[in-house]
mmCIF file of C-alpha atoms in Angstrom:
data_model
loop_
_atom_site.group_PDB
_atom_site.id
_atom_site.type_symbol
_atom_site.label_atom_id
_atom_site.label_comp_id
_atom_site.label_asym_id
_atom_site.label_seq_id
_atom_site.Cartn_x
_atom_site.Cartn_y
_atom_site.Cartn_z
ATOM 1 C CA MET A 1221 34.101 -62.183 -44.433
ATOM 2 C CA GLU A 1222 31.046 -60.593 -45.826
ATOM 3 C CA ILE A 1223 29.031 -61.382 -42.741
ATOM 4 C CA ASP A 1224 31.624 -59.821 -40.538
ATOM 5 C CA ASN A 1225 31.621 -56.671 -42.578
ATOM 6 C CA MET A 1226 27.822 -56.590 -42.394
ATOM 7 C CA ARG A 1227 27.885 -57.285 -38.649
ATOM 8 C CA ILE A 1228 30.377 -54.420 -38.184
ATOM 9 C CA LEU A 1229 28.309 -52.058 -40.269
ATOM 10 C CA LYS A 1230 25.225 -52.921 -38.208
ATOM 11 C CA LEU A 1231 27.085 -52.594 -34.958
ATOM 12 C CA SER A 1232 28.501 -49.177 -35.976
ATOM 13 C CA LEU A 1233 25.009 -47.875 -37.063
ATOM 14 C CA LEU A 1234 23.482 -49.012 -33.747
ATOM 15 C CA THR A 1235 26.389 -47.340 -31.891
ATOM 16 C CA VAL A 1236 25.849 -43.999 -33.713
ATOM 17 C CA LEU A 1237 22.094 -44.303 -33.239
ATOM 18 C CA ALA A 1238 22.645 -44.854 -29.465
ATOM 19 C CA LEU A 1239 24.918 -41.827 -29.229
ATOM 20 C CA VAL A 1240 22.393 -39.618 -31.114
ATOM 21 C CA ILE A 1241 19.656 -40.785 -28.797
ATOM 22 C CA MET A 1242 21.647 -40.223 -25.688
ATOM 23 C CA SER A 1243 22.824 -36.753 -26.758
ATOM 24 C CA ALA A 1244 19.299 -35.647 -27.294
ATOM 25 C CA CYS A 1245 18.571 -36.529 -23.610
ATOM 26 C CA SER A 1246 21.456 -34.606 -22.155
ATOM 27 C CA PRO A 1247 20.914 -30.959 -20.929
ATOM 28 C CA GLN A 1248 21.640 -28.301 -23.607
ATOM 29 C CA GLU A 1249 24.345 -25.866 -22.873
ATOM 30 C CA THR A 1250 23.995 -22.290 -24.094
ATOM 31 C CA ALA A 1251 26.868 -20.232 -25.487
ATOM 32 C CA SER A 1252 26.790 -17.976 -22.552
ATOM 33 C CA ALA A 1253 27.034 -20.803 -20.016
ATOM 34 C CA VAL A 1254 29.863 -22.330 -21.890
ATOM 35 C CA GLY A 1255 31.719 -18.951 -21.951
ATOM 36 C CA GLY A 1256 31.013 -18.483 -18.223
ATOM 37 C CA ALA A 1257 29.231 -15.114 -18.837
ATOM 38 C CA ASP A 1258 25.530 -14.656 -18.432
ATOM 39 C CA ASN A 1259 24.335 -11.853 -20.713
ATOM 40 C CA SER A 1260 21.166 -11.328 -18.646
ATOM 41 C CA SER A 1261 23.059 -10.370 -15.590
ATOM 42 C CA GLN A 1262 25.045 -7.615 -17.373
ATOM 43 C CA PRO A 1263 23.830 -4.023 -16.308
ATOM 44 C CA GLU A 1264 22.274 -1.989 -19.011
ATOM 45 C CA PRO A 1265 24.142 1.146 -19.883
ATOM 46 C CA VAL A 1266 23.260 4.235 -17.546
ATOM 47 C CA CYS A 1267 21.744 7.170 -19.171
ATOM 48 C CA THR A 1268 23.827 10.069 -17.811
ATOM 49 C CA SER A 1269 21.240 12.673 -18.698
ATOM 50 C CA CYS A 1270 18.208 10.703 -17.480
ATOM 51 C CA GLY A 1271 16.452 10.964 -14.088
ATOM 52 C CA VAL A 1272 12.991 11.012 -12.367
ATOM 53 C CA ILE A 1273 11.399 14.148 -11.097
ATOM 54 C CA ARG A 1274 11.445 14.455 -7.370
ATOM 55 C CA ALA A 1275 9.532 17.740 -6.837
ATOM 56 C CA VAL A 1276 8.094 20.681 -8.754
ATOM 57 C CA ASN A 1277 8.232 23.958 -6.769
ATOM 58 C CA PRO A 1278 6.403 27.071 -7.960
ATOM 59 C CA VAL A 1279 8.553 30.176 -7.259
ATOM 60 C CA THR A 1280 7.095 33.725 -7.463
ATOM 61 C CA GLN A 1281 9.575 36.470 -8.241
ATOM 62 C CA GLN A 1282 8.405 39.890 -6.995
ATOM 63 C CA GLY A 1283 8.550 42.767 -9.422
ATOM 64 C CA ASP A 1284 10.471 45.986 -8.757
ATOM 65 C CA SER A 1285 8.927 48.884 -7.199
ATOM 66 C CA SER A 1286 9.941 52.355 -8.612
ATOM 67 C CA GLY A 1287 7.763 54.195 -6.164
ATOM 68 C CA ALA A 1288 5.282 55.471 -8.783
ATOM 69 C CA GLY A 1289 2.710 53.195 -7.548
ATOM 70 C CA ALA A 1290 3.070 54.527 -3.937
ATOM 71 C CA VAL A 1291 2.948 58.120 -5.149
ATOM 72 C CA ILE A 1292 -0.217 57.551 -7.283
ATOM 73 C CA GLY A 1293 -1.855 55.579 -4.513
ATOM 74 C CA ALA A 1294 -1.118 58.306 -1.991
ATOM 75 C CA ILE A 1295 -2.708 60.957 -4.213
ATOM 76 C CA VAL A 1296 -5.759 58.911 -4.898
ATOM 77 C CA GLY A 1297 -6.087 57.809 -1.263
ATOM 78 C CA GLY A 1298 -5.640 61.439 -0.006
ATOM 79 C CA VAL A 1299 -8.257 62.738 -2.402
ATOM 80 C CA ALA A 1300 -10.724 60.032 -1.311
ATOM 81 C CA GLY A 1301 -9.936 60.619 2.325
ATOM 82 C CA ASN A 1302 -10.481 64.269 1.892
ATOM 83 C CA GLN A 1303 -14.103 63.633 0.889
ATOM 84 C CA VAL A 1304 -14.936 62.141 4.262
ATOM 85 C CA GLY A 1305 -15.752 64.201 7.369
ATOM 86 C CA GLY A 1306 -15.129 67.834 8.080
ATOM 87 C CA GLY A 1307 -12.547 69.855 10.088
ATOM 88 C CA SER A 1308 -9.844 68.010 11.848
ATOM 89 C CA GLY A 1309 -11.654 64.673 10.987
ATOM 90 C CA ARG A 1310 -11.152 65.539 7.334
ATOM 91 C CA ASP A 1311 -7.425 66.052 7.916
ATOM 92 C CA ILE A 1312 -7.123 62.704 9.598
ATOM 93 C CA ALA A 1313 -9.090 60.959 6.860
ATOM 94 C CA THR A 1314 -6.918 62.599 4.228
ATOM 95 C CA ALA A 1315 -3.721 61.508 5.922
ATOM 96 C CA ALA A 1316 -5.089 57.897 6.469
ATOM 97 C CA GLY A 1317 -6.193 57.700 2.896
ATOM 98 C CA ALA A 1318 -2.749 58.840 1.584
ATOM 99 C CA VAL A 1319 -0.894 56.326 3.743
ATOM 100 C CA GLY A 1320 -3.329 53.514 2.843
ATOM 101 C CA GLY A 1321 -3.181 54.530 -0.831
ATOM 102 C CA ALA A 1322 0.567 54.580 -0.874
ATOM 103 C CA PHE A 1323 0.682 51.050 0.573
ATOM 104 C CA VAL A 1324 -1.931 49.717 -1.811
ATOM 105 C CA GLY A 1325 -0.375 51.465 -4.863
ATOM 106 C CA ASN A 1326 3.050 50.067 -4.033
ATOM 107 C CA THR A 1327 1.700 46.530 -3.600
ATOM 108 C CA ILE A 1328 -0.112 46.720 -6.893
ATOM 109 C CA GLU A 1329 3.016 47.952 -8.651
ATOM 110 C CA ARG A 1330 5.128 44.963 -7.233
ATOM 111 C CA ASN A 1331 2.486 42.435 -8.097
ATOM 112 C CA ARG A 1332 2.122 43.665 -11.630
ATOM 113 C CA GLY A 1333 5.929 42.964 -12.369
ATOM 114 C CA SER A 1334 5.931 39.604 -10.618
ATOM 115 C CA SER A 1335 6.371 36.362 -12.418
ATOM 116 C CA THR A 1336 6.136 32.664 -11.548
ATOM 117 C CA TYR A 1337 8.445 29.936 -12.773
ATOM 118 C CA TYR A 1338 8.829 26.338 -11.652
ATOM 119 C CA GLU A 1339 11.900 24.823 -10.036
ATOM 120 C CA VAL A 1340 12.091 21.099 -11.008
ATOM 121 C CA VAL A 1341 14.254 18.918 -8.786
ATOM 122 C CA ILE A 1342 15.423 15.780 -10.606
ATOM 123 C CA ASP A 1343 17.036 12.643 -9.160
ATOM 124 C CA MET A 1344 19.653 11.664 -11.715
ATOM 125 C CA GLU A 1345 20.230 7.966 -12.551
ATOM 126 C CA THR A 1346 23.941 8.565 -12.199
ATOM 127 C CA GLY A 1347 23.375 9.811 -8.666
ATOM 128 C CA GLY A 1348 22.900 13.341 -7.373
ATOM 129 C CA GLN A 1349 20.247 15.876 -8.235
ATOM 130 C CA GLN A 1350 19.800 18.596 -10.802
ATOM 131 C CA VAL A 1351 17.527 21.567 -10.646
ATOM 132 C CA ILE A 1352 16.049 23.087 -13.727
ATOM 133 C CA ASN A 1353 13.916 26.255 -13.818
ATOM 134 C CA VAL A 1354 11.066 26.202 -16.354
ATOM 135 C CA PRO A 1355 8.366 28.731 -17.194
ATOM 136 C CA ASP A 1356 5.497 26.103 -17.448
ATOM 137 C CA ALA A 1357 5.156 22.911 -15.530
ATOM 138 C CA THR A 1358 2.339 21.492 -17.630
ATOM 139 C CA GLY A 1359 2.712 17.681 -17.810
ATOM 140 C CA ILE A 1360 5.521 17.744 -15.339
ATOM 141 C CA SER A 1361 5.024 16.112 -11.781
ATOM 142 C CA ALA A 1362 6.898 14.019 -9.231
ATOM 143 C CA GLY A 1363 7.751 10.545 -10.451
ATOM 144 C CA VAL A 1364 7.866 11.360 -14.151
ATOM 145 C CA PRO A 1365 10.945 9.959 -15.932
ATOM 146 C CA VAL A 1366 12.804 12.725 -17.872
ATOM 147 C CA ARG A 1367 15.972 13.371 -19.840
ATOM 148 C CA VAL A 1368 17.870 16.693 -19.353
ATOM 149 C CA GLN A 1369 19.050 18.179 -22.652
ATOM 150 C CA ASN A 1370 20.868 21.649 -22.751
ATOM 151 C CA GLY A 1371 19.172 22.756 -19.695
ATOM 152 C CA ASN A 1372 15.643 21.717 -20.858
ATOM 153 C CA ILE A 1373 13.400 18.828 -19.699
ATOM 154 C CA ALA A 1374 12.087 16.197 -22.151
ATOM 155 C CA ILE A 1375 9.746 13.522 -20.818
ATOM 156 C CA ARG A 1376 10.841 10.035 -21.706
#
């Protein structure tokens, strides 16, 4: 009987060894394949405040004109025109100087009060566009990924 027990033990050990070897040769299944879900195909969460700059447009806002520039320009132009010519030529030069001075004075006054800001158009990751106005566009250009926070732009 001892030989039969020894033979059964050897046969059992060979069977276990054969199963171990065979299991090492079989393809390994991952936990995601067993569960039917592949984690790599799951989309990453979308950042609702993120986007990419589409365009940066400078906008110049004209200043107000009170009329003071035109008045001062007309006086200066009239005085300068009066220095030219004599007789009726002097009268024409004075009138032309006053009109030209008024135009130049008004233009200078409007340009003095003008300001430039930048309109930044952003294509949002969630779809649609958002437009943010900023006083300075340094470091901001089309194609730069950004995050919009409280009406401000932060480069990602």
